[in-house]
mmCIF file of C-alpha atoms in Angstrom:
data_model
loop_
_atom_site.group_PDB
_atom_site.id
_atom_site.type_symbol
_atom_site.label_atom_id
_atom_site.label_comp_id
_atom_site.label_asym_id
_atom_site.label_seq_id
_atom_site.Cartn_x
_atom_site.Cartn_y
_atom_site.Cartn_z
ATOM 1 C CA MET A 174 81.694 118.122 78.407
ATOM 2 C CA THR A 175 81.105 121.145 76.224
ATOM 3 C CA ASP A 176 83.683 122.450 73.761
ATOM 4 C CA VAL A 177 84.265 125.441 76.058
ATOM 5 C CA GLU A 178 84.924 123.158 79.035
ATOM 6 C CA LYS A 179 87.298 120.991 76.988
ATOM 7 C CA ASN A 180 89.270 124.017 75.879
ATOM 8 C CA ALA A 181 89.486 125.440 79.421
ATOM 9 C CA ALA A 182 90.674 122.209 81.064
ATOM 10 C CA ARG A 183 94.317 121.263 81.425
ATOM 11 C CA PRO A 184 95.320 118.837 78.641
ATOM 12 C CA VAL A 185 95.367 115.195 79.655
ATOM 13 C CA VAL A 186 98.624 114.790 77.729
ATOM 14 C CA SER A 187 100.974 117.320 76.129
ATOM 15 C CA LEU A 188 103.870 116.683 73.778
ATOM 16 C CA GLU A 189 106.116 119.515 72.594
ATOM 17 C CA HIS A 190 108.817 119.509 69.917
ATOM 18 C CA ALA A 191 109.205 115.737 70.039
ATOM 19 C CA ARG A 192 111.950 114.068 68.054
ATOM 20 C CA LYS A 193 112.734 110.385 67.674
ATOM 21 C CA SER A 194 115.248 108.631 65.431
ATOM 22 C CA PHE A 195 116.177 105.035 64.831
ATOM 23 C CA GLY A 196 119.749 105.132 63.620
ATOM 24 C CA GLU A 197 119.930 107.615 60.750
ATOM 25 C CA ALA A 198 116.172 107.594 60.197
ATOM 26 C CA GLU A 199 114.344 110.471 61.906
ATOM 27 C CA VAL A 200 110.859 109.083 62.523
ATOM 28 C CA LEU A 201 109.350 111.993 64.501
ATOM 29 C CA ARG A 202 110.342 115.510 63.492
ATOM 30 C CA ASP A 203 109.359 118.292 65.875
ATOM 31 C CA ILE A 204 105.917 116.933 66.761
ATOM 32 C CA SER A 205 103.744 118.949 69.141
ATOM 33 C CA LEU A 206 100.234 118.029 70.220
ATOM 34 C CA SER A 207 97.956 118.013 73.239
ATOM 35 C CA VAL A 208 94.721 116.189 73.993
ATOM 36 C CA SER A 209 91.953 117.745 76.085
ATOM 37 C CA PRO A 210 89.685 115.869 78.509
ATOM 38 C CA GLY A 211 86.890 114.107 76.670
ATOM 39 C CA GLU A 212 88.462 114.662 73.258
ATOM 40 C CA VAL A 213 88.691 111.899 70.651
ATOM 41 C CA VAL A 214 91.670 112.311 68.317
ATOM 42 C CA ALA A 215 92.082 110.100 65.252
ATOM 43 C CA ILE A 216 95.552 109.847 63.710
ATOM 44 C CA ILE A 217 95.628 108.824 60.055
ATOM 45 C CA GLY A 218 98.364 108.543 57.469
ATOM 46 C CA PRO A 219 100.430 106.122 55.390
ATOM 47 C CA SER A 220 102.472 103.271 56.809
ATOM 48 C CA GLY A 221 105.874 104.475 57.935
ATOM 49 C CA GLY A 222 104.599 107.997 58.588
ATOM 50 C CA GLY A 223 105.368 107.880 62.304
ATOM 51 C CA LYS A 224 101.909 107.181 63.751
ATOM 52 C CA SER A 225 102.776 104.081 65.772
ATOM 53 C CA THR A 226 106.115 105.528 66.906
ATOM 54 C CA LEU A 227 104.255 108.584 68.174
ATOM 55 C CA LEU A 228 101.915 106.340 70.151
ATOM 56 C CA ARG A 229 104.841 104.315 71.520
ATOM 57 C CA CYS A 230 106.527 107.517 72.722
ATOM 58 C CA LEU A 231 103.324 108.773 74.334
ATOM 59 C CA THR A 232 102.968 105.449 76.171
ATOM 60 C CA LEU A 233 106.649 105.259 77.226
ATOM 61 C CA LEU A 234 107.395 102.176 75.139
ATOM 62 C CA GLU A 235 109.979 104.302 73.336
ATOM 63 C CA ARG A 236 111.993 107.235 74.663
ATOM 64 C CA LEU A 237 112.084 110.591 72.948
ATOM 65 C CA ASP A 238 115.452 111.865 71.764
ATOM 66 C CA ASP A 239 114.318 115.438 72.373
ATOM 67 C CA GLY A 240 111.210 117.336 73.357
ATOM 68 C CA SER A 241 108.929 117.334 76.397
ATOM 69 C CA LEU A 242 106.091 115.077 77.516
ATOM 70 C CA SER A 243 103.689 115.628 80.391
ATOM 71 C CA TYR A 244 100.479 114.071 81.701
ATOM 72 C CA GLY A 245 98.357 116.830 83.194
ATOM 73 C CA GLU A 246 100.492 118.533 85.816
ATOM 74 C CA LEU A 247 102.987 115.643 85.848
ATOM 75 C CA PRO A 248 106.215 116.240 83.874
ATOM 76 C CA VAL A 249 107.542 113.033 82.334
ATOM 77 C CA ALA A 250 110.334 114.083 79.972
ATOM 78 C CA SER A 251 112.122 117.277 79.007
ATOM 79 C CA GLY A 252 114.895 117.677 76.484
ATOM 80 C CA GLY A 253 115.049 113.909 76.111
ATOM 81 C CA ALA A 254 115.709 113.429 79.858
ATOM 82 C CA TYR A 255 113.115 111.408 81.741
ATOM 83 C CA GLY A 256 111.885 111.579 85.315
ATOM 84 C CA ASP A 257 112.638 108.927 87.917
ATOM 85 C CA LYS A 258 110.861 105.581 88.179
ATOM 86 C CA ASN A 259 108.162 107.063 90.431
ATOM 87 C CA ALA A 260 107.316 109.727 87.864
ATOM 88 C CA LEU A 261 107.199 107.121 85.099
ATOM 89 C CA ALA A 262 104.992 104.828 87.189
ATOM 90 C CA ALA A 263 102.647 107.734 87.917
ATOM 91 C CA ALA A 264 102.471 108.549 84.199
ATOM 92 C CA ARG A 265 101.747 104.928 83.283
ATOM 93 C CA SER A 266 98.828 104.904 85.720
ATOM 94 C CA ARG A 267 97.142 107.629 83.689
ATOM 95 C CA PHE A 268 96.799 105.871 80.332
ATOM 96 C CA GLY A 269 95.722 102.584 78.829
ATOM 97 C CA LEU A 270 96.929 101.112 75.554
ATOM 98 C CA VAL A 271 95.014 98.750 73.277
ATOM 99 C CA PHE A 272 97.304 96.955 70.826
ATOM 100 C CA GLN A 273 96.369 95.741 67.372
ATOM 101 C CA SER A 274 97.498 92.220 68.378
ATOM 102 C CA TYR A 275 95.450 92.191 71.645
ATOM 103 C CA ASN A 276 98.433 91.215 73.891
ATOM 104 C CA LEU A 277 96.262 89.218 76.267
ATOM 105 C CA PHE A 278 97.977 86.680 78.520
ATOM 106 C CA PRO A 279 97.274 83.417 76.652
ATOM 107 C CA HIS A 280 97.122 81.121 79.705
ATOM 108 C CA PHE A 281 94.979 83.439 81.871
ATOM 109 C CA SER A 282 91.210 83.316 81.734
ATOM 110 C CA VAL A 283 89.508 86.343 80.224
ATOM 111 C CA LEU A 284 88.395 87.387 83.717
ATOM 112 C CA ARG A 285 91.920 87.130 85.119
ATOM 113 C CA ASN A 286 93.295 89.095 82.158
ATOM 114 C CA VAL A 287 91.014 91.983 83.115
ATOM 115 C CA MET A 288 91.347 91.893 86.912
ATOM 116 C CA ASP A 289 95.012 90.926 87.315
ATOM 117 C CA ALA A 290 96.594 94.387 86.991
ATOM 118 C CA PRO A 291 94.102 96.184 89.267
ATOM 119 C CA VAL A 292 94.909 93.613 91.978
ATOM 120 C CA CYS A 293 98.647 93.136 91.412
ATOM 121 C CA VAL A 294 99.642 96.644 90.272
ATOM 122 C CA GLN A 295 97.105 98.909 91.958
ATOM 123 C CA GLY A 296 96.605 96.756 95.059
ATOM 124 C CA ARG A 297 92.821 96.854 94.843
ATOM 125 C CA PRO A 298 90.773 94.268 96.773
ATOM 126 C CA ARG A 299 90.237 91.120 94.738
ATOM 127 C CA GLU A 300 86.468 91.090 95.245
ATOM 128 C CA GLU A 301 86.161 94.692 94.060
ATOM 129 C CA ALA A 302 88.395 94.084 91.032
ATOM 130 C CA GLU A 303 86.488 90.936 90.080
ATOM 131 C CA ALA A 304 83.109 92.651 90.325
ATOM 132 C CA GLU A 305 84.311 95.507 88.134
ATOM 133 C CA ALA A 306 85.951 93.112 85.647
ATOM 134 C CA ARG A 307 82.704 91.183 85.267
ATOM 135 C CA ALA A 308 80.779 94.424 84.751
ATOM 136 C CA LEU A 309 83.270 95.619 82.126
ATOM 137 C CA LEU A 310 83.151 92.301 80.278
ATOM 138 C CA ALA A 311 79.351 92.495 80.240
ATOM 139 C CA LYS A 312 79.591 96.038 78.891
ATOM 140 C CA MET A 313 81.871 94.730 76.117
ATOM 141 C CA GLY A 314 79.315 92.033 75.230
ATOM 142 C CA LEU A 315 81.448 89.271 76.756
ATOM 143 C CA ALA A 316 79.211 88.032 79.562
ATOM 144 C CA GLY A 317 79.609 84.265 79.669
ATOM 145 C CA CYS A 318 83.185 84.387 78.404
ATOM 146 C CA GLU A 319 84.821 85.045 81.782
ATOM 147 C CA ASP A 320 86.277 81.545 82.198
ATOM 148 C CA LYS A 321 87.461 81.124 78.610
ATOM 149 C CA VAL A 322 91.076 81.641 77.573
ATOM 150 C CA PRO A 323 91.875 84.064 74.741
ATOM 151 C CA CYS A 324 92.326 81.386 72.057
ATOM 152 C CA GLN A 325 88.685 80.396 72.574
ATOM 153 C CA LEU A 326 87.524 83.876 71.530
ATOM 154 C CA SER A 327 87.189 85.448 68.106
ATOM 155 C CA GLY A 328 89.556 88.274 67.204
ATOM 156 C CA GLY A 329 86.836 90.826 67.842
ATOM 157 C CA GLN A 330 86.090 89.314 71.248
ATOM 158 C CA GLN A 331 89.786 89.332 72.140
ATOM 159 C CA GLN A 332 90.046 92.997 71.203
ATOM 160 C CA ARG A 333 86.994 93.843 73.290
ATOM 161 C CA ALA A 334 88.544 91.933 76.205
ATOM 162 C CA SER A 335 91.714 93.978 75.799
ATOM 163 C CA ILE A 336 89.634 97.188 75.923
ATOM 164 C CA ALA A 337 87.999 95.945 79.143
ATOM 165 C CA ARG A 338 91.457 95.214 80.559
ATOM 166 C CA ALA A 339 92.604 98.763 79.776
ATOM 167 C CA LEU A 340 89.456 100.322 81.263
ATOM 168 C CA ALA A 341 89.854 98.304 84.482
ATOM 169 C CA MET A 342 92.874 100.458 85.355
ATOM 170 C CA HIS A 343 90.714 103.630 85.335
ATOM 171 C CA PRO A 344 92.913 105.479 82.821
ATOM 172 C CA GLN A 345 92.492 109.167 82.074
ATOM 173 C CA ILE A 346 93.195 108.502 78.392
ATOM 174 C CA LEU A 347 93.024 105.438 76.157
ATOM 175 C CA TYR A 348 95.342 104.891 73.204
ATOM 176 C CA PHE A 349 94.442 102.547 70.343
ATOM 177 C CA ASP A 350 97.052 101.410 67.824
ATOM 178 C CA GLU A 351 95.195 100.264 64.686
ATOM 179 C CA PRO A 352 92.694 98.336 66.849
ATOM 180 C CA THR A 353 90.909 96.727 63.894
ATOM 181 C CA SER A 354 93.782 96.064 61.486
ATOM 182 C CA ALA A 355 93.824 92.316 62.238
ATOM 183 C CA LEU A 356 90.044 91.882 61.968
ATOM 184 C CA ASP A 357 87.643 91.120 59.161
ATOM 185 C CA PRO A 358 84.868 93.667 58.440
ATOM 186 C CA GLU A 359 82.229 92.076 60.693
ATOM 187 C CA LEU A 360 84.566 91.890 63.678
ATOM 188 C CA THR A 361 85.854 95.395 62.908
ATOM 189 C CA ALA A 362 82.304 96.705 63.287
ATOM 190 C CA GLU A 363 82.063 95.101 66.763
ATOM 191 C CA VAL A 364 85.173 96.857 68.017
ATOM 192 C CA LEU A 365 84.359 100.215 66.430
ATOM 193 C CA ARG A 366 80.916 100.098 68.061
ATOM 194 C CA VAL A 367 82.573 99.767 71.480
ATOM 195 C CA ILE A 368 84.917 102.692 70.785
ATOM 196 C CA LYS A 369 81.966 104.808 69.627
ATOM 197 C CA GLU A 370 80.153 104.017 72.887
ATOM 198 C CA LEU A 371 83.215 105.092 74.878
ATOM 199 C CA ALA A 372 83.353 108.330 72.875
ATOM 200 C CA ALA A 373 79.698 108.964 73.730
ATOM 201 C CA GLU A 374 80.675 108.582 77.418
ATOM 202 C CA SER A 375 83.383 111.293 76.955
ATOM 203 C CA MET A 376 86.311 108.905 77.312
ATOM 204 C CA THR A 377 89.477 110.696 76.214
ATOM 205 C CA MET A 378 91.000 108.702 73.353
ATOM 206 C CA VAL A 379 93.715 108.786 70.711
ATOM 207 C CA VAL A 380 93.072 106.289 67.922
ATOM 208 C CA VAL A 381 95.570 105.447 65.202
ATOM 209 C CA THR A 382 93.261 104.137 62.507
ATOM 210 C CA HIS A 383 92.864 103.400 58.824
ATOM 211 C CA GLU A 384 89.049 103.501 59.117
ATOM 212 C CA MET A 385 88.153 106.822 57.505
ATOM 213 C CA ALA A 386 84.402 106.441 58.050
ATOM 214 C CA PHE A 387 85.001 105.823 61.748
ATOM 215 C CA ALA A 388 87.313 108.840 62.034
ATOM 216 C CA ARG A 389 84.753 111.014 60.268
ATOM 217 C CA GLU A 390 81.938 109.876 62.562
ATOM 218 C CA VAL A 391 83.627 109.807 65.978
ATOM 219 C CA ALA A 392 86.748 112.010 66.084
ATOM 220 C CA ASP A 393 86.642 115.546 67.430
ATOM 221 C CA ARG A 394 89.972 116.114 65.700
ATOM 222 C CA VAL A 395 91.786 114.295 62.901
ATOM 223 C CA ILE A 396 95.570 114.455 62.549
ATOM 224 C CA PHE A 397 97.191 113.477 59.254
ATOM 225 C CA MET A 398 100.812 112.379 59.681
ATOM 226 C CA ASP A 399 103.345 111.679 56.945
ATOM 227 C CA GLY A 400 107.123 111.668 56.911
ATOM 228 C CA GLY A 401 107.341 112.070 60.680
ATOM 229 C CA VAL A 402 105.450 115.373 60.805
ATOM 230 C CA ILE A 403 101.881 116.506 61.381
ATOM 231 C CA VAL A 404 100.942 117.637 57.891
ATOM 232 C CA GLU A 405 97.432 118.769 58.722
ATOM 233 C CA GLN A 406 94.936 118.645 61.576
ATOM 234 C CA GLY A 407 91.437 119.857 62.258
ATOM 235 C CA SER A 408 87.877 118.595 62.343
ATOM 236 C CA ALA A 409 87.050 115.447 60.398
ATOM 237 C CA GLU A 410 85.031 117.556 57.981
ATOM 238 C CA GLN A 411 88.025 119.778 57.305
ATOM 239 C CA VAL A 412 90.775 117.141 57.100
ATOM 240 C CA ILE A 413 88.897 114.271 55.446
ATOM 241 C CA ASP A 414 86.265 116.085 53.396
ATOM 242 C CA HIS A 415 88.110 119.317 52.572
ATOM 243 C CA PRO A 416 91.861 118.725 53.038
ATOM 244 C CA ARG A 417 94.115 121.709 52.450
ATOM 245 C CA GLU A 418 97.394 119.894 51.835
ATOM 246 C CA ALA A 419 98.336 118.009 48.667
ATOM 247 C CA ARG A 420 99.800 115.113 50.683
ATOM 248 C CA THR A 421 96.530 114.716 52.578
ATOM 249 C CA ARG A 422 94.497 114.754 49.379
ATOM 250 C CA ALA A 423 96.749 112.161 47.764
ATOM 251 C CA PHE A 424 96.509 109.826 50.770
ATOM 252 C CA LEU A 425 92.724 110.101 50.973
ATOM 253 C CA ALA A 426 92.391 109.498 47.232
ATOM 254 C CA GLN A 427 94.352 106.250 47.650
ATOM 255 C CA ARG A 428 92.023 105.268 50.504
ATOM 256 C CA GLY A 429 88.941 106.086 48.490
ATOM 257 C CA ALA A 430 87.773 108.483 51.211
#
């Protein structure tokens, strides 16, 4: 998809004037963003800056206190009020979420982890779901691991299995919450390679990451968050290599970027 086509298409997800507090602590302060089809957005920033809370609100794991959220033409929340269970179920069908801790079912085989939701949630034929699950696992470099349980896999293999599980639901957008934070450098490279391949296939993605080199190489847009606000956003070259804001420069200096 060309840049012109991306800009002309309806955003996959839109968030406007989002606010979220936990007790007296306001974690998101008037956040607005949208993600276009085929766009890869990297969200960077210090711990406690609101990145993971933003992702949890986008994926309906937390509810906004105020603001609006929509997936394409589907309104999900407005003014902190959410749609009915059918609207929420429809929204959930449009995204996949890859956690930093994998969240695979420990007693299911790798194959069942990937094919269970398409069969049980989407009602797809078992044979079709199994064939696709096997193809996705092969794509993730996990052919031969179908009958293993998660504890028999390395951390990098578990994360790749969790990506296959998310892709099996045919999401319009994939969210990643620090997908390599629990991995050593070699395993990190495995997972980042898979995400780069998905980016090359024009998969729409939002990646909360601390990997500056990855963000520079893959992201169409980089968002720097701190203190519950979007401090700065733009191309990787602009935000990482030529940041305008003092807070962005200080963060990147700490990261050695």
